[in-house]
Amino acid sequence: MLNKEEITKAQQKAGRMIRNAGIKISDKKIKEIEIADFGLSDLSNEGGQIFTFVNTDRIGAKVIALFPNQTLPEHWHPPIANDPGKEEVIRLIDGGVRAYIPGKDNLNYGFIPKDKDECYSCRHELVMSEGDQIVLEPGIKHWFQAGTDGAVLYSFSTTVRDIRDSFTDPKIDRITKIKK
Ligand code: ZN
């Protein structure tokens, strides 16, 4: 759970990072940045800040800001009815990020969040530089971790149904709860 002050602080920080990446965002829109702590109440270690440009029944586009060394938890986008699941392109705009997908364990630059070994099964590390992008096919598990400067990423995808995403960590709740 996060309180309103923590949410506002995280929105302002993410807004500054997004602007530093050269992406225009109004003060009003900064207040709409989604702060996702995945119900873990440990935002600076595990979480993400998400600014949605558009989400229709068919396409989605957003910016994800990750704070320095912040990890976006391992998840996948499962099939729903006739839809095979979200297909997603992640492009690094600013900073540094590591992407983890199934494959040979070559984890070298990143780290598994403390005491979370069983929540991060993908250990195949792709170190991304600014301008790099990867395509994540539907259903493929993945997680991300920012470097010491944080990261600003574009996510272009088929329609986004975050609430239907599946996570390896059984403690995760996709909806951020705000303390009154
Ligand atoms: Zn994803």
Short mmCIF file of C-alpha atoms and ligand atoms in Angstrom, two decimals:
data_model
loop_
_atom_site.label_atom_id
_atom_site.label_comp_id
_atom_site.label_asym_id
_atom_site.label_seq_id
_atom_site.Cartn_x
_atom_site.Cartn_y
_atom_site.Cartn_z
CA MET A 1 0.00 0.00 0.00
CA LEU A 2 1.18 3.52 -0.80
CA ASN A 3 -0.04 6.79 0.66
CA LYS A 4 -1.08 9.78 -1.42
CA GLU A 5 2.16 11.60 -0.70
CA GLU A 6 4.23 8.65 -1.92
CA ILE A 7 2.12 8.47 -5.08
CA THR A 8 2.55 12.20 -5.79
CA LYS A 9 6.29 12.03 -5.17
CA ALA A 10 6.66 9.06 -7.50
CA GLN A 11 4.56 10.79 -10.19
CA GLN A 12 6.72 13.91 -10.02
CA LYS A 13 9.94 11.90 -10.18
CA ALA A 14 8.67 9.83 -13.13
CA GLY A 15 7.46 13.01 -14.84
CA ARG A 16 10.93 14.55 -14.58
CA MET A 17 12.50 11.40 -16.03
CA ILE A 18 10.02 11.34 -18.92
CA ARG A 19 10.74 15.01 -19.71
CA ASN A 20 14.48 14.42 -19.48
CA ALA A 21 14.01 11.70 -22.08
CA GLY A 22 12.63 14.36 -24.44
CA ILE A 23 9.00 13.28 -24.23
CA LYS A 24 6.46 16.08 -23.75
CA ILE A 25 4.09 15.63 -20.83
CA SER A 26 1.92 18.29 -19.20
CA ASP A 27 1.78 18.91 -15.44
CA LYS A 28 -1.81 17.68 -15.54
CA LYS A 29 -0.82 14.41 -17.20
CA ILE A 30 2.00 13.87 -14.71
CA LYS A 31 -0.71 13.61 -12.06
CA GLU A 32 -2.24 10.76 -14.08
CA ILE A 33 0.92 8.61 -14.19
CA GLU A 34 0.03 5.22 -12.79
CA ILE A 35 2.20 4.21 -9.87
CA ALA A 36 2.24 0.42 -9.74
CA ASP A 37 3.62 -1.20 -6.61
CA PHE A 38 1.96 -4.53 -7.51
CA GLY A 39 0.62 -4.75 -3.99
CA LEU A 40 4.14 -5.33 -2.64
CA SER A 41 4.50 -1.94 -0.87
CA ASP A 42 8.16 -1.77 -1.88
CA LEU A 43 7.98 0.62 -4.81
CA SER A 44 11.63 1.67 -5.05
CA ASN A 45 12.68 -1.99 -5.36
CA GLU A 46 9.78 -3.59 -7.20
CA GLY A 47 7.34 -1.52 -9.22
CA GLY A 48 6.90 0.75 -12.21
CA GLN A 49 5.55 4.12 -13.28
CA ILE A 50 3.30 4.00 -16.32
CA PHE A 51 1.99 6.80 -18.50
CA THR A 52 -0.58 5.61 -21.03
CA PHE A 53 -0.80 7.49 -24.34
CA VAL A 54 -3.62 5.39 -25.71
CA ASN A 55 -5.36 2.10 -25.13
CA THR A 56 -8.09 1.02 -27.52
CA ASP A 57 -9.69 -2.37 -28.11
CA ARG A 58 -6.81 -3.17 -30.48
CA ILE A 59 -3.70 -1.13 -29.68
CA GLY A 60 -1.87 0.31 -26.70
CA ALA A 61 1.03 2.74 -26.33
CA LYS A 62 2.66 3.86 -23.13
CA VAL A 63 5.81 5.13 -21.49
CA ILE A 64 7.26 3.21 -18.58
CA ALA A 65 9.66 5.01 -16.24
CA LEU A 66 11.73 2.83 -13.95
CA PHE A 67 13.63 4.37 -11.07
CA PRO A 68 17.33 3.51 -10.60
CA ASN A 69 17.68 -0.23 -9.92
CA GLN A 70 13.90 -0.67 -9.80
CA THR A 71 12.62 -4.05 -10.97
CA LEU A 72 9.37 -4.52 -12.88
CA PRO A 73 8.19 -7.93 -11.66
CA GLU A 74 8.15 -11.04 -13.86
CA HIS A 75 4.87 -11.50 -15.69
CA TRP A 76 3.29 -12.67 -18.93
CA HIS A 77 0.27 -11.76 -20.96
CA PRO A 78 -2.00 -14.80 -21.19
CA PRO A 79 -4.48 -15.57 -23.96
CA ILE A 80 -8.00 -14.24 -23.50
CA ALA A 81 -10.80 -15.76 -25.61
CA ASN A 82 -9.69 -15.52 -29.27
CA ASP A 83 -6.79 -13.18 -28.45
CA PRO A 84 -3.44 -15.02 -28.05
CA GLY A 85 -2.39 -12.39 -25.47
CA LYS A 86 -0.65 -9.05 -25.63
CA GLU A 87 2.24 -8.75 -28.06
CA GLU A 88 4.56 -5.99 -26.94
CA VAL A 89 7.50 -3.97 -28.28
CA ILE A 90 9.74 -2.42 -25.65
CA ARG A 91 12.08 0.36 -26.80
CA LEU A 92 14.59 2.03 -24.53
CA ILE A 93 14.51 5.82 -24.91
CA ASP A 94 16.70 6.98 -22.04
CA GLY A 95 18.92 5.43 -19.38
CA GLY A 96 19.69 1.74 -19.17
CA VAL A 97 17.60 -1.36 -18.71
CA ARG A 98 17.99 -5.10 -18.64
CA ALA A 99 15.27 -7.35 -20.00
CA TYR A 100 14.90 -10.97 -18.86
CA ILE A 101 13.26 -13.66 -20.94
CA PRO A 102 13.32 -17.49 -20.97
CA GLY A 103 16.61 -18.96 -22.17
CA LYS A 104 20.17 -19.68 -21.10
CA ASP A 105 21.04 -18.20 -17.70
CA ASN A 106 23.51 -15.39 -18.44
CA LEU A 107 22.42 -13.03 -15.68
CA ASN A 108 25.46 -10.89 -15.06
CA TYR A 109 24.72 -7.17 -14.77
CA GLY A 110 21.41 -7.42 -12.97
CA PHE A 111 20.28 -8.99 -9.74
CA ILE A 112 17.30 -10.88 -8.36
CA PRO A 113 15.43 -8.76 -5.81
CA LYS A 114 16.30 -9.82 -2.27
CA ASP A 115 14.72 -13.12 -1.12
CA LYS A 116 12.73 -13.32 -4.37
CA ASP A 117 14.52 -16.18 -6.16
CA GLU A 118 11.35 -18.15 -6.84
CA CYS A 119 9.53 -15.07 -8.21
CA TYR A 120 12.01 -14.53 -11.07
CA SER A 121 12.37 -17.63 -13.23
CA CYS A 122 13.74 -15.94 -16.38
CA ARG A 123 17.49 -15.51 -16.17
CA HIS A 124 18.33 -14.80 -19.80
CA GLU A 125 19.59 -11.23 -19.72
CA LEU A 126 19.40 -8.74 -22.58
CA VAL A 127 21.28 -5.55 -21.79
CA MET A 128 19.58 -2.74 -23.70
CA SER A 129 21.13 0.56 -24.74
CA GLU A 130 19.23 3.69 -25.73
CA GLY A 131 17.45 3.05 -29.03
CA ASP A 132 17.41 -0.74 -28.60
CA GLN A 133 14.12 -2.55 -28.77
CA ILE A 134 12.79 -6.04 -28.27
CA VAL A 135 9.59 -7.75 -29.36
CA LEU A 136 7.85 -9.92 -26.77
CA GLU A 137 5.56 -12.52 -28.27
CA PRO A 138 2.28 -13.26 -26.48
CA GLY A 139 2.62 -15.53 -23.47
CA ILE A 140 6.42 -15.14 -23.07
CA LYS A 141 7.46 -14.45 -19.49
CA HIS A 142 9.51 -11.30 -18.96
CA TRP A 143 10.74 -8.82 -16.40
CA PHE A 144 12.80 -5.65 -16.49
CA GLN A 145 15.33 -3.97 -14.29
CA ALA A 146 16.63 -0.42 -14.63
CA GLY A 147 20.32 0.41 -14.33
CA THR A 148 21.73 2.96 -11.91
CA ASP A 149 20.39 5.91 -13.97
CA GLY A 150 16.87 4.54 -14.24
CA ALA A 151 15.15 3.96 -17.56
CA VAL A 152 12.45 5.44 -19.75
CA LEU A 153 10.88 2.95 -22.14
CA TYR A 154 8.20 2.99 -24.79
CA SER A 155 5.79 0.08 -24.83
CA PHE A 156 3.82 -0.41 -28.04
CA SER A 157 1.44 -3.33 -28.00
CA THR A 158 -1.80 -4.92 -28.90
CA THR A 159 -4.57 -3.97 -26.49
CA VAL A 160 -3.58 -3.69 -22.84
CA ARG A 161 -5.49 -5.62 -20.20
CA ASP A 162 -3.13 -5.16 -17.26
CA ILE A 163 -5.65 -6.60 -14.87
CA ARG A 164 -5.44 -9.94 -16.71
CA ASP A 165 -1.65 -10.18 -16.61
CA SER A 166 -0.17 -13.17 -14.80
CA PHE A 167 2.72 -12.84 -12.35
CA THR A 168 5.21 -15.37 -11.04
CA ASP A 169 5.10 -13.85 -7.55
CA PRO A 170 1.89 -15.15 -5.89
CA LYS A 171 1.86 -12.13 -3.55
CA ILE A 172 1.32 -9.69 -6.41
CA ASP A 173 -1.91 -7.75 -6.74
CA ARG A 174 -1.89 -5.66 -9.94
CA ILE A 175 -4.08 -2.94 -8.41
CA THR A 176 -2.17 -0.40 -6.33
CA LYS A 177 -3.96 0.27 -3.07
CA ILE A 178 -3.85 3.83 -1.80
CA LYS A 179 -3.86 4.49 1.92
CA LYS A 180 -6.62 6.91 2.89
ZN ZN B 1 4.73 -7.19 -20.27
#
